[in-house]
PDB file of C-alpha atoms in Angstrom:
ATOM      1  CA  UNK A 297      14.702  24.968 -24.589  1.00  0.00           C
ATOM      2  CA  UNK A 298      11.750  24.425 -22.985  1.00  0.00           C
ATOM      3  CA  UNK A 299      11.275  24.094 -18.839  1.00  0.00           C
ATOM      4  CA  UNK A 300      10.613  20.997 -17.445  1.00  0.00           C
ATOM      5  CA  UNK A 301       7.771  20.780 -15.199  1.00  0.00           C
ATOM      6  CA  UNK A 302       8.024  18.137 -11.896  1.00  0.00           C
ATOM      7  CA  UNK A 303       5.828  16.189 -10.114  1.00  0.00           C
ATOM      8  CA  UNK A 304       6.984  14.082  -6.990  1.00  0.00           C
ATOM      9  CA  UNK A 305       6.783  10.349  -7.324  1.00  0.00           C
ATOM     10  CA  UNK A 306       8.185   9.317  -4.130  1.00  0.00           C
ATOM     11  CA  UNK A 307      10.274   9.844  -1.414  1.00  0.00           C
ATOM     12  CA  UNK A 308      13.971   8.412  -0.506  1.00  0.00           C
ATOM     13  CA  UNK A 309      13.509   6.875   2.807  1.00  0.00           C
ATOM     14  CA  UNK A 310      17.231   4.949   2.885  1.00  0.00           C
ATOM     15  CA  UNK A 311      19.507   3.117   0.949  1.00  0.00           C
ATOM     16  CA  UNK A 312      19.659  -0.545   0.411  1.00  0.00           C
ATOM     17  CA  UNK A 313      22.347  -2.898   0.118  1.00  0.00           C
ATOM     18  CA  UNK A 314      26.073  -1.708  -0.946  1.00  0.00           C
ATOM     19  CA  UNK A 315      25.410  -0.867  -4.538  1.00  0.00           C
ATOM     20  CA  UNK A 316      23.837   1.945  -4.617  1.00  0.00           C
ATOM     21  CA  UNK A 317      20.451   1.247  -4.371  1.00  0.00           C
ATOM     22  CA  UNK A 318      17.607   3.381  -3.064  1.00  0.00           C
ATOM     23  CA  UNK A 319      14.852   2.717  -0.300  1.00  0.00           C
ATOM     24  CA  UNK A 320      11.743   4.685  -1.768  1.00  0.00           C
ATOM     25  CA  UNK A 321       8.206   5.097  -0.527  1.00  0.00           C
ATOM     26  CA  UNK A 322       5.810   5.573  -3.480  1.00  0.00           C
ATOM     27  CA  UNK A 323       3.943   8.745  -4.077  1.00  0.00           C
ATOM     28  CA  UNK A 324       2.170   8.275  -6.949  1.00  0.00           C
ATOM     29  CA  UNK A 325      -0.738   5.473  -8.220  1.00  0.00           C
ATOM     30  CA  UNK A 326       1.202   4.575 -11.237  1.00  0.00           C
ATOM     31  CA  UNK A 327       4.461   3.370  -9.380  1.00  0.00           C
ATOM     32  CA  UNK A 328       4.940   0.555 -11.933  1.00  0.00           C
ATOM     33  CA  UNK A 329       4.701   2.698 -15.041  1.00  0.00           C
ATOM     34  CA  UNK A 330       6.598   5.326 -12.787  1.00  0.00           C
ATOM     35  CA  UNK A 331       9.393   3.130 -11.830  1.00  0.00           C
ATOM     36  CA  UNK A 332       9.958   0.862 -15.012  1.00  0.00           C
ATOM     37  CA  UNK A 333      13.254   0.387 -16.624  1.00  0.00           C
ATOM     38  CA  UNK A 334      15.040   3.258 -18.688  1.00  0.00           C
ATOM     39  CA  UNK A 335      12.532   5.448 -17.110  1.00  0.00           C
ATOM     40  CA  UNK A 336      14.141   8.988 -16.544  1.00  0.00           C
ATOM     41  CA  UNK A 337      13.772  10.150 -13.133  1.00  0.00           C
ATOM     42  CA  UNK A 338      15.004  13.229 -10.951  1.00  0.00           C
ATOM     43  CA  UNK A 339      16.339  13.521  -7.704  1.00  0.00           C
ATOM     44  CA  UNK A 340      15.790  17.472  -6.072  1.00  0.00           C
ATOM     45  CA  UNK A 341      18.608  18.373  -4.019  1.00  0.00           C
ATOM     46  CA  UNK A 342      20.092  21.367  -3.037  1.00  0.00           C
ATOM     47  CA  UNK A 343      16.641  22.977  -4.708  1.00  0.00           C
ATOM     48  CA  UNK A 344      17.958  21.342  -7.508  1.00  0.00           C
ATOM     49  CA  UNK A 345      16.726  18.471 -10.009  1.00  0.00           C
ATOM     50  CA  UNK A 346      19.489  15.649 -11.101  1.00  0.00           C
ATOM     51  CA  UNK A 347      18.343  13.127 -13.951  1.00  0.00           C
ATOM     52  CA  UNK A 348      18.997   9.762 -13.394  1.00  0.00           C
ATOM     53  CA  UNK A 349      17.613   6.718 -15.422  1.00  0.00           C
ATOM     54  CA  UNK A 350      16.356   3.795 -13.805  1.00  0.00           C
ATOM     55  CA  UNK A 351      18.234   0.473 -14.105  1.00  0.00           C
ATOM     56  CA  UNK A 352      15.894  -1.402 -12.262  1.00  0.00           C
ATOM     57  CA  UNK A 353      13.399  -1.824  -9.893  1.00  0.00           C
ATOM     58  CA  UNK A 354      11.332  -3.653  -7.169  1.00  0.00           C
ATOM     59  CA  UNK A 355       8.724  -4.006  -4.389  1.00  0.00           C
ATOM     60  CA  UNK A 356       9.727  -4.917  -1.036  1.00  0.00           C
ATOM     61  CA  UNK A 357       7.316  -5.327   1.569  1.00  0.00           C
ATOM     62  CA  UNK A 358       5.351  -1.850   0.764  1.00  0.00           C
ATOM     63  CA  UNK A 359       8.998   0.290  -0.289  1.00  0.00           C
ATOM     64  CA  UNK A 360      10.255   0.491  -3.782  1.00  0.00           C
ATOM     65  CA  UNK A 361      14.163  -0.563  -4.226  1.00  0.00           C
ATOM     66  CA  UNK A 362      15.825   0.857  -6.920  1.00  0.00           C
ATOM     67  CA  UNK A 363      18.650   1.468  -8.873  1.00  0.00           C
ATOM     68  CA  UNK A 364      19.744   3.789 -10.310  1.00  0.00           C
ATOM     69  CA  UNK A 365      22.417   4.708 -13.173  1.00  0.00           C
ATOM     70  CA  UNK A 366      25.376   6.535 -12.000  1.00  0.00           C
ATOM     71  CA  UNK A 367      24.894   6.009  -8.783  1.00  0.00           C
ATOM     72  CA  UNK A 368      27.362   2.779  -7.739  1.00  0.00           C
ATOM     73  CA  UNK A 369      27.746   2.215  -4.045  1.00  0.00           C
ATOM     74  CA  UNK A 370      26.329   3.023  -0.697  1.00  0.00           C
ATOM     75  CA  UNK A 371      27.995   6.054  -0.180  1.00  0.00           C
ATOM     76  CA  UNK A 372      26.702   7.488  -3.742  1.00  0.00           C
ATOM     77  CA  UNK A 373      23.728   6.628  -2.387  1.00  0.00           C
ATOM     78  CA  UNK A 374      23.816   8.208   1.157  1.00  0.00           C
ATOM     79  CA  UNK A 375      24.018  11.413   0.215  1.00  0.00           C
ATOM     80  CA  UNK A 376      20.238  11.346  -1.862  1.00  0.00           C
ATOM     81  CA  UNK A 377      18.363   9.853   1.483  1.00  0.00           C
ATOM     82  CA  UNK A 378      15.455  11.944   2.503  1.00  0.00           C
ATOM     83  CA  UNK A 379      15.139  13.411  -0.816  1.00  0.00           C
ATOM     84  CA  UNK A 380      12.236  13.342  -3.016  1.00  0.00           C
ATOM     85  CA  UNK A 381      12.147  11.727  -6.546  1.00  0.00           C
ATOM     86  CA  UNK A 382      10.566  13.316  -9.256  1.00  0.00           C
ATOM     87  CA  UNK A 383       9.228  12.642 -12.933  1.00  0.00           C
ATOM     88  CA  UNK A 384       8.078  15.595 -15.515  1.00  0.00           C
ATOM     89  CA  UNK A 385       4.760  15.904 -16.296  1.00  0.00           C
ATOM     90  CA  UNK A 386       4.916  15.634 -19.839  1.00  0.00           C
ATOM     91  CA  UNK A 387       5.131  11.366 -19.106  1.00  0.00           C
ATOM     92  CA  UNK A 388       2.102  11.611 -17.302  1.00  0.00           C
ATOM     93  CA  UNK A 389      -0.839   9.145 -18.198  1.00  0.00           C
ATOM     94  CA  UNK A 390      -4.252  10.095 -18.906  1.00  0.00           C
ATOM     95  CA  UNK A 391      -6.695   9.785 -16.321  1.00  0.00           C
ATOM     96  CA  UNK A 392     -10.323   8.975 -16.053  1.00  0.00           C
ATOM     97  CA  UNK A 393     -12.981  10.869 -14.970  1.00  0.00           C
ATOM     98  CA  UNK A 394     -13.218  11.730 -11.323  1.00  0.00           C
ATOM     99  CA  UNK A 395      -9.145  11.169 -11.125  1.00  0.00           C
ATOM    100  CA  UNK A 396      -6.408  13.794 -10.019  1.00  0.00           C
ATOM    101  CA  UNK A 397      -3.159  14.080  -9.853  1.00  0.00           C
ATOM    102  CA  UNK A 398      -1.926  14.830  -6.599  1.00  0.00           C
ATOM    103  CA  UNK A 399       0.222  17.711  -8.067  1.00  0.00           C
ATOM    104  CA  UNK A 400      -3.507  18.973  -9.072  1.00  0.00           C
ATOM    105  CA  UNK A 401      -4.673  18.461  -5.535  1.00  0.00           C
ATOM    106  CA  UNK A 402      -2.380  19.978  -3.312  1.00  0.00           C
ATOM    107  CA  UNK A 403      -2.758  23.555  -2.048  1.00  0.00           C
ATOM    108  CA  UNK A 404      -6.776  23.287  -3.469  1.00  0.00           C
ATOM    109  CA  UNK A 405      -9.061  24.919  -1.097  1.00  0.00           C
ATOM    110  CA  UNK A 406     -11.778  22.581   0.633  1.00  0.00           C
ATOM    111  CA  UNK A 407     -15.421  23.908   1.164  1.00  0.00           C
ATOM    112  CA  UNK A 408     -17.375  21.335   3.250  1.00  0.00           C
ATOM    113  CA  UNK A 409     -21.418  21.396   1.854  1.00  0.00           C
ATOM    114  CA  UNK A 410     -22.424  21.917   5.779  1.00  0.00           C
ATOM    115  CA  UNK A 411     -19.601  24.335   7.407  1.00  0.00           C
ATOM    116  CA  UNK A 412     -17.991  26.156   4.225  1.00  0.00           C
ATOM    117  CA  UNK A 413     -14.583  27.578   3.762  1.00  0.00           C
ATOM    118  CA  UNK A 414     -12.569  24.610   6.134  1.00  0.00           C
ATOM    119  CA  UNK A 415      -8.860  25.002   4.462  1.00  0.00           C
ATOM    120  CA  UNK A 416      -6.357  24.206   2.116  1.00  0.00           C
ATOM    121  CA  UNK A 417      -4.465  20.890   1.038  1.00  0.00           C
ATOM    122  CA  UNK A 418      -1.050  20.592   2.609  1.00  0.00           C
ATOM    123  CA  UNK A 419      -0.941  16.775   2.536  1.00  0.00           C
ATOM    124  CA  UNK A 420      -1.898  13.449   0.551  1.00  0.00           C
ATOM    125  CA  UNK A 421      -1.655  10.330   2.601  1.00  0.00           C
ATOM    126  CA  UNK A 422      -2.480   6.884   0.972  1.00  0.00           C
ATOM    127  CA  UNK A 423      -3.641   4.629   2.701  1.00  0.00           C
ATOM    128  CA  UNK A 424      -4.574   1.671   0.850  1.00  0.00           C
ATOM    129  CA  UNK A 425      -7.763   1.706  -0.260  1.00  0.00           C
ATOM    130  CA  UNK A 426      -8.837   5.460  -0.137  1.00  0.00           C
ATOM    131  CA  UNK A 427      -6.332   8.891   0.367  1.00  0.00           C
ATOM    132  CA  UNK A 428      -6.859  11.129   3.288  1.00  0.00           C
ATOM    133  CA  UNK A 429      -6.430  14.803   2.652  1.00  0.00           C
ATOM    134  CA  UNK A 430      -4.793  16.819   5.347  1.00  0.00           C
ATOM    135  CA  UNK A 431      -6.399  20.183   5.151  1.00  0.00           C
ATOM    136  CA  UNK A 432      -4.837  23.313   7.007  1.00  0.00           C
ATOM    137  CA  UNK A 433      -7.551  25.478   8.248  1.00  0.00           C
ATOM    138  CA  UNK A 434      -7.392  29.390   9.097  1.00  0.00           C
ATOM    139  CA  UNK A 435      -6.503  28.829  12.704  1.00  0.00           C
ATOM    140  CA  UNK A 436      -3.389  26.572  11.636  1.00  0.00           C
ATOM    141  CA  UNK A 437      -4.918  22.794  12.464  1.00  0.00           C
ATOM    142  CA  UNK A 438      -5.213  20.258  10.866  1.00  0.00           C
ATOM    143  CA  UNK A 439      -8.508  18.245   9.703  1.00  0.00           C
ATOM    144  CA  UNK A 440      -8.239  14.804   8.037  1.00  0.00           C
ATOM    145  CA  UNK A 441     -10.568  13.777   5.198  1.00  0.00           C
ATOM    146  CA  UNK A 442     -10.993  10.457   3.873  1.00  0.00           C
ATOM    147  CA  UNK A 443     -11.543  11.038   0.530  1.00  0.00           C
ATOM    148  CA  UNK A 444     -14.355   8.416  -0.353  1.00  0.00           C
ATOM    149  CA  UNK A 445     -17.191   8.393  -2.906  1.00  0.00           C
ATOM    150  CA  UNK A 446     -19.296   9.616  -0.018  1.00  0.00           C
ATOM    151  CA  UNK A 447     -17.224  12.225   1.145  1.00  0.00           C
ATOM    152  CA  UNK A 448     -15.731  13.677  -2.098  1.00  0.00           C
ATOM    153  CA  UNK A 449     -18.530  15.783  -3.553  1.00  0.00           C
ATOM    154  CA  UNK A 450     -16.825  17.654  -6.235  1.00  0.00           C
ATOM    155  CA  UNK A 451     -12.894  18.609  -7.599  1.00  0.00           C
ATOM    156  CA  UNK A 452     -12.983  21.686  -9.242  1.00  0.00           C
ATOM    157  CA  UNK A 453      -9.972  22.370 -10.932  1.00  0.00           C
ATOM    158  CA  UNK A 454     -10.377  25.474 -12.679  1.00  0.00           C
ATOM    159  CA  UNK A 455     -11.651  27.780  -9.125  1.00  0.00           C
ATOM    160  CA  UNK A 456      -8.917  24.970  -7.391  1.00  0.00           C
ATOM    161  CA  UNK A 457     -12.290  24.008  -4.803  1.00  0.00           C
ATOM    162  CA  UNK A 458     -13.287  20.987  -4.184  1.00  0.00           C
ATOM    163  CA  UNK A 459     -16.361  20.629  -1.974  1.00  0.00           C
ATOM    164  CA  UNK A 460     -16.522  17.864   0.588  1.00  0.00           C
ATOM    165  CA  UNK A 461     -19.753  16.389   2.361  1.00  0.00           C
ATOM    166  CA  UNK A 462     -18.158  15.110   5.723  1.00  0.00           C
ATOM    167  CA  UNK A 463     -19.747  12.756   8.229  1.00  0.00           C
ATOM    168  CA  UNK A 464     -21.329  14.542  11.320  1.00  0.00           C
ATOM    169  CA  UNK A 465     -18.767  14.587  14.219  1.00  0.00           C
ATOM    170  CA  UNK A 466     -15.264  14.682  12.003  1.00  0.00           C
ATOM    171  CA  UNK A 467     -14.760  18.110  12.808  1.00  0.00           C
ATOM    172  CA  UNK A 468     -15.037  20.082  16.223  1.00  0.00           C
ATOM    173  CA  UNK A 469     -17.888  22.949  15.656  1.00  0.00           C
ATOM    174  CA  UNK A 470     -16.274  26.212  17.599  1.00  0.00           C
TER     175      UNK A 470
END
């Protein structure tokens, strides 16, 4: 049999209600092909992945409610809250050109066009109308990056570098 491969989707943020549904903050641009009905989904915990199928789902406000099968009341639902949903990557849609995944995205190292080597990706924040990258660099802090037409140079996927061209005065020069 062959190994499923993850990718996160969102993250379980609470419960909601006494019927077992789940609180979830999107990870993932696709959140309504992600989240639609009879939809297998998996919850990692314990460093383990449990399938579920989704029975149904909605937006509230900017979270993602939803229920799922086998999972009846509150308490059910308790013990999956700060956990983070996942789908396999063999459901994933096709992208244009210029579009990644975040799976793709994290960990990449970032080369900025003016000050080289700056880091790797440890974080994707969206944030409406653009993501931010949080890149690590050597010394352990952190540099945000809006990633924006202007900014984004080039995602190289096969090196894993993508080169950045970032407005004067976004990083401190040592």
């Amino acid at each position: 049999m062959e190994q499923l491969q993850y990718v996160r989707i969102g993250r379980i943020i609470n419960t909601h209600g006494n019927r077992g549904e789940l609180k979830v903050v999107a990870t993932t641009d696709f959140a309504l092909e992600r989240f639609a009905e009879q939809n297998k989904v998996f919850i990692k915990i314990h460093n383990q992945y449990q399938q579920f199928t989704i029975q149904n789902a909605r937006m509230q406000q900017k979270f993602w409610l939803i229920k799922l099968t086998n999972i009846e009341s509150i308490s059910e639902a308790e013990v999956y809250k700060n956990c983070d949903l996942y789908a396999d990557t063999t459901s994933m849609p096709e992208l244009e050109e210029g579009q990644y995944f975040y799976k793709d995205i994290m960990g990449i190292n970032v080369k900025d066009v003016n000050h080289g080597f700056l880091g790797s990706v440890t974080d994707i924040m969206s944030l409406g109308p653009n993501d931010v990258w949080t890149v690590q660099d050597k010394h352990g802090r952190e540099i945000l990056i809006p990633i924006l037409k202007s900014t984004l140079v080039e995602v190289n996927l096969t090196t894993q570098v993508a080169t950045v061209d970032l407005p004067e005065g976004l990083i401190d020069e040592d």
